[in-house]
mmCIF file of C-alpha atoms in Angstrom:
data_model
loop_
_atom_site.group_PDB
_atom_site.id
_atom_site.type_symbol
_atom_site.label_atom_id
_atom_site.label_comp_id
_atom_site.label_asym_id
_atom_site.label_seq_id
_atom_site.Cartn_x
_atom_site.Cartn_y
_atom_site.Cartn_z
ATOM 1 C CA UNK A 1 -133.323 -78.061 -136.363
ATOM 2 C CA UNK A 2 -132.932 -75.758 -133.583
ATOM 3 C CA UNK A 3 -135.866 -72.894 -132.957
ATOM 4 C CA UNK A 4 -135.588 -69.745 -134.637
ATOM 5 C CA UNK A 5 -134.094 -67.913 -131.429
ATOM 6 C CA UNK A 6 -130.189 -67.447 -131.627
ATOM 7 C CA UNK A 7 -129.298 -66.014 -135.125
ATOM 8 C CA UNK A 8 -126.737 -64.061 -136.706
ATOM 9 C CA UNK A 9 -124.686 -61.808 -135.054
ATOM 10 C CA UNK A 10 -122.094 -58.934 -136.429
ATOM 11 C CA UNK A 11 -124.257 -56.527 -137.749
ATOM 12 C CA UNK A 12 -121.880 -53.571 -136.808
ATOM 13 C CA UNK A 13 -120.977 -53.073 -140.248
ATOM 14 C CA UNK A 14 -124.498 -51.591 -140.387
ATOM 15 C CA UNK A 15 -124.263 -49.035 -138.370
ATOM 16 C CA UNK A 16 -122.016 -47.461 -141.401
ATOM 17 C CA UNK A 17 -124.641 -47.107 -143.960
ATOM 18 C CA UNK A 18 -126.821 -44.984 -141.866
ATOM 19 C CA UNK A 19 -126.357 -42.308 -144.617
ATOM 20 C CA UNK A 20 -126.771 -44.841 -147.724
ATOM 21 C CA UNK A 21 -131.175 -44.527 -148.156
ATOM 22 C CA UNK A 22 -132.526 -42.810 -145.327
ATOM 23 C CA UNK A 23 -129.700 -39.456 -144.553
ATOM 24 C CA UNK A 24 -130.916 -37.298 -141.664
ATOM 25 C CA UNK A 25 -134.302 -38.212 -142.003
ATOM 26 C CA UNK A 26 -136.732 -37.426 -139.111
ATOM 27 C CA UNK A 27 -138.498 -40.499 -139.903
ATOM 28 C CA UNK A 28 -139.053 -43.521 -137.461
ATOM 29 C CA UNK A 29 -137.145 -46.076 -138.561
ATOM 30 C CA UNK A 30 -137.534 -49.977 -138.216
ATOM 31 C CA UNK A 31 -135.547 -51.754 -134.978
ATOM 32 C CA UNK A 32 -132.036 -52.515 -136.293
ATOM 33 C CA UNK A 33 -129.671 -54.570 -134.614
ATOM 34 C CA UNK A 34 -127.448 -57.620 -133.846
ATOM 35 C CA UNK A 35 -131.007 -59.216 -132.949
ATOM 36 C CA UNK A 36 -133.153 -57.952 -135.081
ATOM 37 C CA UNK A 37 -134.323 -61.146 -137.147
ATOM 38 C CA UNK A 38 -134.455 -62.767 -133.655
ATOM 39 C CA UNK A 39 -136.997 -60.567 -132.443
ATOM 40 C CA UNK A 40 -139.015 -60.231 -135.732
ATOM 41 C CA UNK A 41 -138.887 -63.877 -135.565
ATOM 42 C CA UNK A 42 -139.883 -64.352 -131.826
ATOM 43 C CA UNK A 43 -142.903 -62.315 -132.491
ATOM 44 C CA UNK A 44 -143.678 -63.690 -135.443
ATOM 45 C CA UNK A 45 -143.966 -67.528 -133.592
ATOM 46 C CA UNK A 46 -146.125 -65.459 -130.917
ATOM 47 C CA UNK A 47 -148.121 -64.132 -133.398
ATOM 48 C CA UNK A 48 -148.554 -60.405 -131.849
ATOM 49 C CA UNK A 49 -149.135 -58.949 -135.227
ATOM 50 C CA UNK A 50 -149.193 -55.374 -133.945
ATOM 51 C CA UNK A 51 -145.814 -55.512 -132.692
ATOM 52 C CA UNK A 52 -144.428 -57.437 -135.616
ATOM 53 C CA UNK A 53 -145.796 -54.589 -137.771
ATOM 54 C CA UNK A 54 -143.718 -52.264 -135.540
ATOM 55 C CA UNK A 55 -140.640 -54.625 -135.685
ATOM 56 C CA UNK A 56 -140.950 -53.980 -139.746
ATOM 57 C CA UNK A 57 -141.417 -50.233 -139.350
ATOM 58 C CA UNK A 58 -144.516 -49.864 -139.997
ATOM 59 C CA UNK A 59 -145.149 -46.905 -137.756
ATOM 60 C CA UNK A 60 -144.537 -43.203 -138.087
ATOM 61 C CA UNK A 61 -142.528 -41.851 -140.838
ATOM 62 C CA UNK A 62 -143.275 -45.326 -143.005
ATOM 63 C CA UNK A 63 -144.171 -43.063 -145.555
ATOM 64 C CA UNK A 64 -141.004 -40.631 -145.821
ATOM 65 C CA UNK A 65 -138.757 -43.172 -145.380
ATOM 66 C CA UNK A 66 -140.454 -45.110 -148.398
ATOM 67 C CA UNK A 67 -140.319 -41.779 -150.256
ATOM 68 C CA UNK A 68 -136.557 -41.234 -149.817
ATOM 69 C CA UNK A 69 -135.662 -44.694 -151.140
ATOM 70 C CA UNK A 70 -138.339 -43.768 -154.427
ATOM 71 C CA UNK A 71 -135.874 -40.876 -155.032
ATOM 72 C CA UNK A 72 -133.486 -43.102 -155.710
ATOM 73 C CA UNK A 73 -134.745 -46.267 -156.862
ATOM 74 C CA UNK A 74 -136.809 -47.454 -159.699
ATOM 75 C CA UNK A 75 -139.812 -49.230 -158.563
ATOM 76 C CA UNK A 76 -137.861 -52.640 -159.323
ATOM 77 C CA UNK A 77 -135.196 -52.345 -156.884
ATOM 78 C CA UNK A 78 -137.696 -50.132 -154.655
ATOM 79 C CA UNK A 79 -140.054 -53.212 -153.467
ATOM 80 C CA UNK A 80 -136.745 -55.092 -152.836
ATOM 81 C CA UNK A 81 -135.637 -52.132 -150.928
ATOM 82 C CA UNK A 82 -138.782 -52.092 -149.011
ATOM 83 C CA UNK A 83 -139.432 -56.150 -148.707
ATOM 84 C CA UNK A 84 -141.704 -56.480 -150.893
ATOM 85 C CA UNK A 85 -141.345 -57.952 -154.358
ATOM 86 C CA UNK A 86 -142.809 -61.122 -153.290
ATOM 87 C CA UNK A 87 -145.923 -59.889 -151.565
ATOM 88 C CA UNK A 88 -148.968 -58.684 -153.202
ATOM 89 C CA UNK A 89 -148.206 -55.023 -154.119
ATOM 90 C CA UNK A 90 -149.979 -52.326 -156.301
ATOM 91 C CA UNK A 91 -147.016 -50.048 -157.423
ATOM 92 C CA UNK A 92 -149.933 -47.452 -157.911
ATOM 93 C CA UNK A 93 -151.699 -47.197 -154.233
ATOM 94 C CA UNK A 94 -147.992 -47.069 -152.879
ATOM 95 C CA UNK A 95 -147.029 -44.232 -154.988
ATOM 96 C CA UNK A 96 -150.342 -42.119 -153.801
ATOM 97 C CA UNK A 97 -149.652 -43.130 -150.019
ATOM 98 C CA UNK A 98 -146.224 -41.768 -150.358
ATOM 99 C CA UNK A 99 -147.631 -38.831 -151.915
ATOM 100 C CA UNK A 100 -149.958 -38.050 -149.075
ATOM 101 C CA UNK A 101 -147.492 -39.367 -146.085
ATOM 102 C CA UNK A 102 -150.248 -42.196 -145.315
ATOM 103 C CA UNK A 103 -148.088 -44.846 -143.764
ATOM 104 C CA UNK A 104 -151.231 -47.047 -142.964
ATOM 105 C CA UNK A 105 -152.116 -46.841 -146.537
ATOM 106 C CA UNK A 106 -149.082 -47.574 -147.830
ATOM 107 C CA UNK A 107 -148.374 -50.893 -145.725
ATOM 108 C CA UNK A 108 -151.495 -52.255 -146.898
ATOM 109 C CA UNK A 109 -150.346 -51.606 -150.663
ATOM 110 C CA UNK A 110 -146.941 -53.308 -150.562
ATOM 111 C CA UNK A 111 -148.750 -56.287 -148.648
ATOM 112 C CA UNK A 112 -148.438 -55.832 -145.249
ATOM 113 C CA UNK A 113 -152.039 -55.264 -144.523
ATOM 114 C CA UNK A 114 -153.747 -56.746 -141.326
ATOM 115 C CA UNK A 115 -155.273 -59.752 -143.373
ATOM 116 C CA UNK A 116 -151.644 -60.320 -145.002
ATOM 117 C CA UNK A 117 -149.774 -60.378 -141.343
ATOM 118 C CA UNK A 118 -152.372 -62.552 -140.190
ATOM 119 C CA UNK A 119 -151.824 -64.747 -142.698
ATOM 120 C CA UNK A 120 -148.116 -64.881 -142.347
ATOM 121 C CA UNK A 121 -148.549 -65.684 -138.883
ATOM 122 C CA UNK A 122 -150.374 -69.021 -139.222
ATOM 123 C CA UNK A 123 -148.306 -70.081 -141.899
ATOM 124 C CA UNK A 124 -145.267 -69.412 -140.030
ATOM 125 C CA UNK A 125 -146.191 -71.846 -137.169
ATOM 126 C CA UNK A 126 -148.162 -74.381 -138.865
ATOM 127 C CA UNK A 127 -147.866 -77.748 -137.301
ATOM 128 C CA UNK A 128 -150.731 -79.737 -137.959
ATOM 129 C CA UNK A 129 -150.798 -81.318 -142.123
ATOM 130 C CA UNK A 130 -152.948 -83.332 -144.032
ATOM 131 C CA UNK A 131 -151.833 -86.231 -145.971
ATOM 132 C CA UNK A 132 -153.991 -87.964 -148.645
ATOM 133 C CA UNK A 133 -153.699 -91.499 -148.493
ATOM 134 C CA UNK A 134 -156.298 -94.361 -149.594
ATOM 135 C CA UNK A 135 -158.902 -91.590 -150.518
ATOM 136 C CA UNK A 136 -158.445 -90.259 -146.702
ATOM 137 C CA UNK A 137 -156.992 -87.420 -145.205
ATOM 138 C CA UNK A 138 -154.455 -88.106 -142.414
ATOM 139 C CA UNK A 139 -153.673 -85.216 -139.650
ATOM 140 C CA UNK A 140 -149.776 -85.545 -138.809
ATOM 141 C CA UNK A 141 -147.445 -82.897 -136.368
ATOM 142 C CA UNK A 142 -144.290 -81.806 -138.156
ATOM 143 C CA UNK A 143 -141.966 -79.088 -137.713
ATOM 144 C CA UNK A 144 -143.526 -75.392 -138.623
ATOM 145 C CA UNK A 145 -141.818 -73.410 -141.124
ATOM 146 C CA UNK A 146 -140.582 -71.143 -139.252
ATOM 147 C CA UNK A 147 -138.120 -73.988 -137.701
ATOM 148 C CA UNK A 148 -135.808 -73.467 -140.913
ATOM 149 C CA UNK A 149 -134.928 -69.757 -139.375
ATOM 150 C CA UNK A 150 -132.141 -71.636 -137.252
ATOM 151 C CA UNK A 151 -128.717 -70.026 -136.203
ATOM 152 C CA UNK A 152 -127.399 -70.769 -139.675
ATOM 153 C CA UNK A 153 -129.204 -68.394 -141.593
ATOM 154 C CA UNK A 154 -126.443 -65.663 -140.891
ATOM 155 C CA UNK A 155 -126.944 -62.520 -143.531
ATOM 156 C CA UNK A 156 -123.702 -60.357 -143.001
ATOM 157 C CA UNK A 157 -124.141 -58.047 -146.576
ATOM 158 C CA UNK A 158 -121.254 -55.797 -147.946
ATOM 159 C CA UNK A 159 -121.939 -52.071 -147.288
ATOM 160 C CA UNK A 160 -122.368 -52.258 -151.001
ATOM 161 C CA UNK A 161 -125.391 -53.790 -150.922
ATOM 162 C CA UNK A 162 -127.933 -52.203 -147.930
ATOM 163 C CA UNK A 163 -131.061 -53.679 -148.907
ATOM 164 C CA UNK A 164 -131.439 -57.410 -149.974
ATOM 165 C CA UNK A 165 -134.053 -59.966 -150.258
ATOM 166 C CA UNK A 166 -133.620 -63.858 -149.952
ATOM 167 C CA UNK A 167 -135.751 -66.831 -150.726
ATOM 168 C CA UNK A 168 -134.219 -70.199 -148.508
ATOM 169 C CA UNK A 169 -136.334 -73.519 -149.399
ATOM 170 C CA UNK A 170 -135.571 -76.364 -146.982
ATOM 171 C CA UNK A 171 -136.779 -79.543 -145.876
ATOM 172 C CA UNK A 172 -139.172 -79.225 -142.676
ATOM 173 C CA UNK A 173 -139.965 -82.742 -141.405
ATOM 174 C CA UNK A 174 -140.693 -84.073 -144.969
ATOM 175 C CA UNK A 175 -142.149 -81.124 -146.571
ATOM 176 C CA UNK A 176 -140.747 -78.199 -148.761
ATOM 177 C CA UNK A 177 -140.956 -75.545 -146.638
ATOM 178 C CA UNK A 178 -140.272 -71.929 -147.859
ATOM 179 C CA UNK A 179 -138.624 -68.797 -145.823
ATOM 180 C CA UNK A 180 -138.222 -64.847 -146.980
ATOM 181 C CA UNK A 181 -136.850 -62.300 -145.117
ATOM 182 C CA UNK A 182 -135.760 -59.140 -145.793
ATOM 183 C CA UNK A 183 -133.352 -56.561 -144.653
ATOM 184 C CA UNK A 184 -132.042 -53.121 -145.409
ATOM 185 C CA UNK A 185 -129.295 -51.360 -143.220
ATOM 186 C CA UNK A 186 -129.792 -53.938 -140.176
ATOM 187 C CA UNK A 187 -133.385 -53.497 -139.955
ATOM 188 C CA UNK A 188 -135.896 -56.576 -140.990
ATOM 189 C CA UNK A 189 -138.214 -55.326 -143.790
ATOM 190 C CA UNK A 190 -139.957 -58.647 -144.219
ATOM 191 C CA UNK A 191 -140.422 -62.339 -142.602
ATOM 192 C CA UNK A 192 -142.427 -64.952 -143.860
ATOM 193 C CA UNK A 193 -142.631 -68.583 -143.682
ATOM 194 C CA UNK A 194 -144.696 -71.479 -145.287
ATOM 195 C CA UNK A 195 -145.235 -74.976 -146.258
ATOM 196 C CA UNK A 196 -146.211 -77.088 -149.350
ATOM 197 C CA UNK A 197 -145.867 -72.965 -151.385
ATOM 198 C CA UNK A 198 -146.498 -73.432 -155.275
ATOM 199 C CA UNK A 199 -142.734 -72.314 -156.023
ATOM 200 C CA UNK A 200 -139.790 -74.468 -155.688
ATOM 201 C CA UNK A 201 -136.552 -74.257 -154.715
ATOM 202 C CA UNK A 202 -133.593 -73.858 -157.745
ATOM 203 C CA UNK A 203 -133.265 -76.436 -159.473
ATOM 204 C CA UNK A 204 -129.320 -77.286 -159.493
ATOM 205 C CA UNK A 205 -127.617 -77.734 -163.129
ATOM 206 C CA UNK A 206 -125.204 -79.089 -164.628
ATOM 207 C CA UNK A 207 -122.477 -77.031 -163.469
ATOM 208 C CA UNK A 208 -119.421 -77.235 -160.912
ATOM 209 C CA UNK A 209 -120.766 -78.178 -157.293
ATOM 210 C CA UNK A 210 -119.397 -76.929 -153.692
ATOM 211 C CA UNK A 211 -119.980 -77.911 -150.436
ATOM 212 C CA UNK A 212 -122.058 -74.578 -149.103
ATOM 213 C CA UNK A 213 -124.479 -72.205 -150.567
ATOM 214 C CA UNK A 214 -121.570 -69.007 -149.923
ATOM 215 C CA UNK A 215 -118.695 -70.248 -152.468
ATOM 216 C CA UNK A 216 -121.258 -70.768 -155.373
ATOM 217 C CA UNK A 217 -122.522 -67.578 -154.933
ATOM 218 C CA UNK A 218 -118.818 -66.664 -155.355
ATOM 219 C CA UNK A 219 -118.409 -68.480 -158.447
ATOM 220 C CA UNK A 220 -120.354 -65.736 -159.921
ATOM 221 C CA UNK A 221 -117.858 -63.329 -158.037
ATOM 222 C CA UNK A 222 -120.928 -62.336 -155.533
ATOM 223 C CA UNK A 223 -119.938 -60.792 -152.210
ATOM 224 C CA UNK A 224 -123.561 -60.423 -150.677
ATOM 225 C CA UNK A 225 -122.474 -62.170 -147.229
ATOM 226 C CA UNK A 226 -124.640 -64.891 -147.734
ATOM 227 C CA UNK A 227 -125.311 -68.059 -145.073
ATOM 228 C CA UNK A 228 -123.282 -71.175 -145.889
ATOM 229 C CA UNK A 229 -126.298 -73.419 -145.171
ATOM 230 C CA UNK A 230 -124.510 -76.414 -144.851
ATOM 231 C CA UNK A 231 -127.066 -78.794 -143.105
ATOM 232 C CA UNK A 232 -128.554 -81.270 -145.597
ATOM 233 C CA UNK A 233 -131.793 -79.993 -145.149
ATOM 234 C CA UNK A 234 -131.343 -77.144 -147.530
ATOM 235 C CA UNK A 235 -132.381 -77.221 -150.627
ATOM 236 C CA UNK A 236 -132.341 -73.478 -152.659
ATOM 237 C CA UNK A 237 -131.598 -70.186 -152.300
ATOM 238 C CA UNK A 238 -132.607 -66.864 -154.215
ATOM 239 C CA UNK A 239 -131.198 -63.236 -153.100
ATOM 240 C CA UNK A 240 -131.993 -59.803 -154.651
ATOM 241 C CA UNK A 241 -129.808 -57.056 -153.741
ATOM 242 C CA UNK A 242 -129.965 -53.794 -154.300
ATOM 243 C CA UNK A 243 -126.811 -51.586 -154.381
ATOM 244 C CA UNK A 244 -126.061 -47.606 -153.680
ATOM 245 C CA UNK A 245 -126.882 -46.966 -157.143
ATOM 246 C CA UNK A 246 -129.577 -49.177 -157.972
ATOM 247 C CA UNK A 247 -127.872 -51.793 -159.231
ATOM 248 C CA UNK A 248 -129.926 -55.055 -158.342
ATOM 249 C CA UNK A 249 -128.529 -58.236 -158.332
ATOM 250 C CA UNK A 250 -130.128 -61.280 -158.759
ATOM 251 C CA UNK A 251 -128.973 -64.829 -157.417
ATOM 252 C CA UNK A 252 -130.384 -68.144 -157.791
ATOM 253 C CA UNK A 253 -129.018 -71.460 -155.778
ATOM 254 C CA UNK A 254 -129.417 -74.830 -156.019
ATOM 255 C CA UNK A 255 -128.516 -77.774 -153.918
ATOM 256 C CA UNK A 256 -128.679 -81.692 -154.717
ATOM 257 C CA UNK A 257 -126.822 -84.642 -153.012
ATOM 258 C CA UNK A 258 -123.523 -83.559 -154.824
ATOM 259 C CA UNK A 259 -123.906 -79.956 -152.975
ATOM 260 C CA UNK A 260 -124.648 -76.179 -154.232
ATOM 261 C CA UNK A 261 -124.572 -74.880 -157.779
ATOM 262 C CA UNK A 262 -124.978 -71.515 -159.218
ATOM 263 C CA UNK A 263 -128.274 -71.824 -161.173
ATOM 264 C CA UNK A 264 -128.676 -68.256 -162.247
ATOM 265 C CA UNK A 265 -126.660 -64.778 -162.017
ATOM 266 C CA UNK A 266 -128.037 -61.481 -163.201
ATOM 267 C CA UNK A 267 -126.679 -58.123 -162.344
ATOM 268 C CA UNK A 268 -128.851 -55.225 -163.879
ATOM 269 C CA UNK A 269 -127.915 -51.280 -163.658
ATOM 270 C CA UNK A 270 -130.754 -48.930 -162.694
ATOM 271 C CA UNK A 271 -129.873 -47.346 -165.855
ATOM 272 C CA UNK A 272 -129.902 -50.423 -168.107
ATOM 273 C CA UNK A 273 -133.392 -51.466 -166.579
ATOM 274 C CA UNK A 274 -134.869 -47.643 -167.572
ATOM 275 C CA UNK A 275 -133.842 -47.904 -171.218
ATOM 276 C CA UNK A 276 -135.192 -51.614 -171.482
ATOM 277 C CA UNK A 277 -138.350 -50.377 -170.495
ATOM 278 C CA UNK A 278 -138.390 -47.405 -172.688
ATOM 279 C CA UNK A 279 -137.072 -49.538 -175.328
ATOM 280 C CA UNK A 280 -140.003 -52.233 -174.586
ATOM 281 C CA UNK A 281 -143.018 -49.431 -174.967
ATOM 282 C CA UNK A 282 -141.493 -48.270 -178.414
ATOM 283 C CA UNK A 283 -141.793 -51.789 -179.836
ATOM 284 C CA UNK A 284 -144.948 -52.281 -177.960
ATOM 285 C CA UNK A 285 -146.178 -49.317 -179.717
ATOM 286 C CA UNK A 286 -145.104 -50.536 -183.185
ATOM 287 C CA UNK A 287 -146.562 -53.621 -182.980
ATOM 288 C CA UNK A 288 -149.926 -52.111 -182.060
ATOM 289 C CA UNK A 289 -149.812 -49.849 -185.188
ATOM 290 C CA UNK A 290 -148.422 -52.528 -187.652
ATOM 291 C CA UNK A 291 -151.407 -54.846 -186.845
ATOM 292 C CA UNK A 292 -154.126 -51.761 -187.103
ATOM 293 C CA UNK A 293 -152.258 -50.787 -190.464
ATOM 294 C CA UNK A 294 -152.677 -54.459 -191.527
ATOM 295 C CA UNK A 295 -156.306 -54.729 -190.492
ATOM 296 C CA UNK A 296 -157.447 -51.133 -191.849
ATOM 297 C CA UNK A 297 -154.621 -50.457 -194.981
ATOM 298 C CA UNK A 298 -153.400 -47.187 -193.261
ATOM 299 C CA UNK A 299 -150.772 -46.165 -190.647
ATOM 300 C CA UNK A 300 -152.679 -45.018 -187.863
ATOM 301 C CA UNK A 301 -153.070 -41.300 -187.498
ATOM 302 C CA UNK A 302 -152.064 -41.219 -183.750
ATOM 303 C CA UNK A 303 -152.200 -43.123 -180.528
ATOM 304 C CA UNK A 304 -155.785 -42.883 -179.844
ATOM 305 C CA UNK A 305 -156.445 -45.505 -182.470
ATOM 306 C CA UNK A 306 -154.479 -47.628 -180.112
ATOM 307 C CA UNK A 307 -155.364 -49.588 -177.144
ATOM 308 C CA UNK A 308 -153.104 -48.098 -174.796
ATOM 309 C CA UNK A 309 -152.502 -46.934 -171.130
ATOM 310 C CA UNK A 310 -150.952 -44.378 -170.619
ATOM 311 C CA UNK A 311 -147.479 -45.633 -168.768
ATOM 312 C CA UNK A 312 -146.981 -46.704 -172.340
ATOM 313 C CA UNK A 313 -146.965 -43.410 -173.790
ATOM 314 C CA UNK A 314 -144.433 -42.651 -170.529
ATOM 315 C CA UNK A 315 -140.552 -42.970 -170.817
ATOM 316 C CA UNK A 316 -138.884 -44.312 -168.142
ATOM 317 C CA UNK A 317 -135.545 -43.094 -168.616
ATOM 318 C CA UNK A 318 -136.372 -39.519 -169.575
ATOM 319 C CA UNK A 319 -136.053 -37.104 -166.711
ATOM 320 C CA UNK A 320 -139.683 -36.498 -166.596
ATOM 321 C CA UNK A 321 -140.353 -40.371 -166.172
ATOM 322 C CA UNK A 322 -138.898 -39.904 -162.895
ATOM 323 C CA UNK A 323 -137.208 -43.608 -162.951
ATOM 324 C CA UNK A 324 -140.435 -44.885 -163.593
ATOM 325 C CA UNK A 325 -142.948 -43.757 -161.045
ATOM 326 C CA UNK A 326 -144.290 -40.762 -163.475
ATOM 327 C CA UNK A 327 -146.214 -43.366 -164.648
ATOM 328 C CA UNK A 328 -148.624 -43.353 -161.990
ATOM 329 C CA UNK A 329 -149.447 -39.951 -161.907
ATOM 330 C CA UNK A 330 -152.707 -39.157 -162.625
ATOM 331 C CA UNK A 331 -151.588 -37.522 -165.954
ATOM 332 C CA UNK A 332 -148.427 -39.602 -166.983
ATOM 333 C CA UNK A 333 -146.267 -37.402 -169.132
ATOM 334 C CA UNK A 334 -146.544 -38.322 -172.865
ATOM 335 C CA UNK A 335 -143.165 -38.833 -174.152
ATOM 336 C CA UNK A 336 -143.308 -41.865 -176.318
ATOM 337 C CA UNK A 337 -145.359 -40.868 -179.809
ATOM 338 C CA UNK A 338 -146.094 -42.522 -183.090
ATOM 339 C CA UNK A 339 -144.220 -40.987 -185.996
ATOM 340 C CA UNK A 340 -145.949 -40.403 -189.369
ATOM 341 C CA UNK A 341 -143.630 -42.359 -191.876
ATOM 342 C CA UNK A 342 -142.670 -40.660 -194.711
ATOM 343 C CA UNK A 343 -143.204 -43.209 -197.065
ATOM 344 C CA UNK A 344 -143.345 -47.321 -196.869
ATOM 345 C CA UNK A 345 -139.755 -47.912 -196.364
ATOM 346 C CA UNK A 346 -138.631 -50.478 -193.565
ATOM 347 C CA UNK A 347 -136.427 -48.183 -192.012
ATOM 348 C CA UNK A 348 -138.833 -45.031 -191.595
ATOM 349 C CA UNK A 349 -139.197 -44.462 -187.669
ATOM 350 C CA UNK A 350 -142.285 -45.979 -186.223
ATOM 351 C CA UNK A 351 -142.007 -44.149 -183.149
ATOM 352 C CA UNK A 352 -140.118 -41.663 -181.172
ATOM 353 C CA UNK A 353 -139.189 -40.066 -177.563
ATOM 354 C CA UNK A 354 -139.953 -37.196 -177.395
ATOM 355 C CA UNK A 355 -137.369 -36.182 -174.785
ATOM 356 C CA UNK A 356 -134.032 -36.134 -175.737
ATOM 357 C CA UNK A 357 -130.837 -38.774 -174.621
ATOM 358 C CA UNK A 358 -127.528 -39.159 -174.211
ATOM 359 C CA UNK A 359 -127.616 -40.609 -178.609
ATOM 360 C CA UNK A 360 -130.253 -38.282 -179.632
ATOM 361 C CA UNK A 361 -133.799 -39.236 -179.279
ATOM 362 C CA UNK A 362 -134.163 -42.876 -179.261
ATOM 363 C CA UNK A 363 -136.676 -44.541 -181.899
ATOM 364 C CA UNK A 364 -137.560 -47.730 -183.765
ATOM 365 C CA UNK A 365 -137.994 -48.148 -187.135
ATOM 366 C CA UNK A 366 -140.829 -49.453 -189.048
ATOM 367 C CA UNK A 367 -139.132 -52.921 -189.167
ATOM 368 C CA UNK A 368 -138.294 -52.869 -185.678
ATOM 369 C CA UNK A 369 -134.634 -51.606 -185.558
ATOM 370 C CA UNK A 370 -133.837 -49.315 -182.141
ATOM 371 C CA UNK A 371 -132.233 -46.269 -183.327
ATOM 372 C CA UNK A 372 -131.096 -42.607 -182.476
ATOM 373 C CA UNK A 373 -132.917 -39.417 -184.328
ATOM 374 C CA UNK A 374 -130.940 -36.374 -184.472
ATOM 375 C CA UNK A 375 -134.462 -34.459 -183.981
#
């Protein structure tokens, strides 16, 4: 495999979407460019960890930018926004730095502290590996991970789709090796690269094969300008994307010695993942009193017989639930309640929003139907 030095090209399209997450802001942004990966790559193998923080816009204006996109996004498609739904992130410490513009702050919460880069640097160009053989360690040289970032790996997304996230496993001199990267509007949000990981690659079904990792992604009719990674060595893929509209899109690859298959395919609305959410904390909420009811004899009075925190008292999809980040305010709203039943029938309401939607206000019933209330 060739060192992970020439990559894609054609990033013009790019240039377009300058409007899409980050309009007029006087923000610093990350490098974008036909080179970008290169460089984030180059420095990554050098291991100056300062400047690859820079190359992933960490500096000045982190913050805003980060802010901007949280207007927008739900916290979901936000950490694939900002490269981070693989890394080691509290949702809550990110929400406070954006609150106080702390753009140190915040890189260490989404998992780009000092320790983390550090980290990501010697896995990226480890070349030394043990073997166990005989009750022995043996010390071997093999390619580093960071050899599968070849010219292949060519990302060219539709404007549709500014930010994405991909997972490529590959075979690195005998070992599973494991590569993310990240990009939104041309700029790299995230590089990573390591060895022997925990995870594995897709594995491939038994579904209709093709000879490169781009047409089964469009067997699920996905346009996300993917790589073909044709070279044998490949082995899985898995891409988030995030649309205008927070729309994320989740693909899963897998390749075997007949070629590519589509494993998974998930598309999910920002709406659709809201009311899920809110519709998860209603029956969470039932449950919780059902059990106390069965354990004491009686419906509890209110919540604060329950073991709760307080996100679960918060809807998501309700205007004051703010797509989901109300929830770490210090005082989340309280828009999910029990409801006293008026008698022991199945279908009294168990609990209720508070806030009104587009059916009513949305409840479940003491035998777990979801339902609308007229008030």
């Amino acid at each position: 495999m060739k060192p992970p030095i020439a990559l894609a090209r054609g990033w013009s399209a790019w240039a377009a979407l300058a409007l899409l997450f980050a309009a007029c802001t006087p923000a610093t942004l990350p490098p974008s460019g036909p080179d970008a990966l290169g460089d984030a790559a180059r420095l990554l193998q050098r291991g100056d960890r300062r400047a690859l923080a820079a190359a992933l816009g960490h500096g000045p204006g982190y913050a805003a930018v980060a802010r901007e996109l949280s207007d927008r996004l739900d916290p979901r498609a936000w950490l694939v926004a900002m490269g981070a739904s693989w890394r080691e992130h509290d949702l809550g410490a990110c929400a406070r730095a954006m609150t106080h513009g702390d753009d140190a702050a915040l890189a260490v919460a989404l998992g780009f502290g000092e320790q983390a880069l550090n980290a990501d640097i010697l896995h990226a160009g480890r070349s030394v590996f043990a073997r166990r053989s005989g009750g022995m360690d043996y010390y071997e040289e093999g390619p580093a991970p960071l050899s599968l970032l070849d010219n292949t790996v060519r990302f060219a997304p539709a404007p549709q789709w500014p930010a994405l996230e991909a997972a490529l496993w590959g075979d690195a001199g005998g070992r599973t090796a494991r590569l993310r990267l990240g990009l939104r509007r041309g700029a790299v949000t995230t590089l990573q690269a390591a060895a022997e990981t925990v995870d594995l690659p897709p594995r491939a079904r038994d579904a209709a094969r093709h000879a490169d990792a781009r047409a089964a992604a469009g067997s699920a009719g996905a346009d996300l300008g993917l790589p073909r990674l044709e070279a044998l060595h490949w082995l899985g893929l898995e891409v988030r994307a995030v649309s205008e509209q927070g729309e994320l899109w989740t693909l899963r690859l897998g390749r075997d010695d007949r070629g590519w298959c589509l494993v998974e395919s998930s598309r999910v609305t920002l709406a659709q993942r809201l009311e899920s959410e809110r519709d998860r904390r209603l029956e969470h909420l039932r449950r919780l009193a059902l059990e106390l009811q069965r354990a004491s004899g009686a419906w509890p009075a209110d919540e604060s017989r329950l073991t709760l925190r307080p996100a679960d008292l918060c809807d998501p999809s309700a205007p004051s639930g703010r797509r989901g980040w109300a929830e770490f305010d210090a005082a989340p709203p309280r828009t999910i309640a029990l409801r006293q039943p008026d008698s022991d029938r199945p279908r009294d309401p168990a609990a209720v929003c508070l806030e009104r939607g587009p059916g009513g206000f949305r409840a479940i019933t003491r035998d777990g139907t979801l339902t609308w209330l007229s008030e």
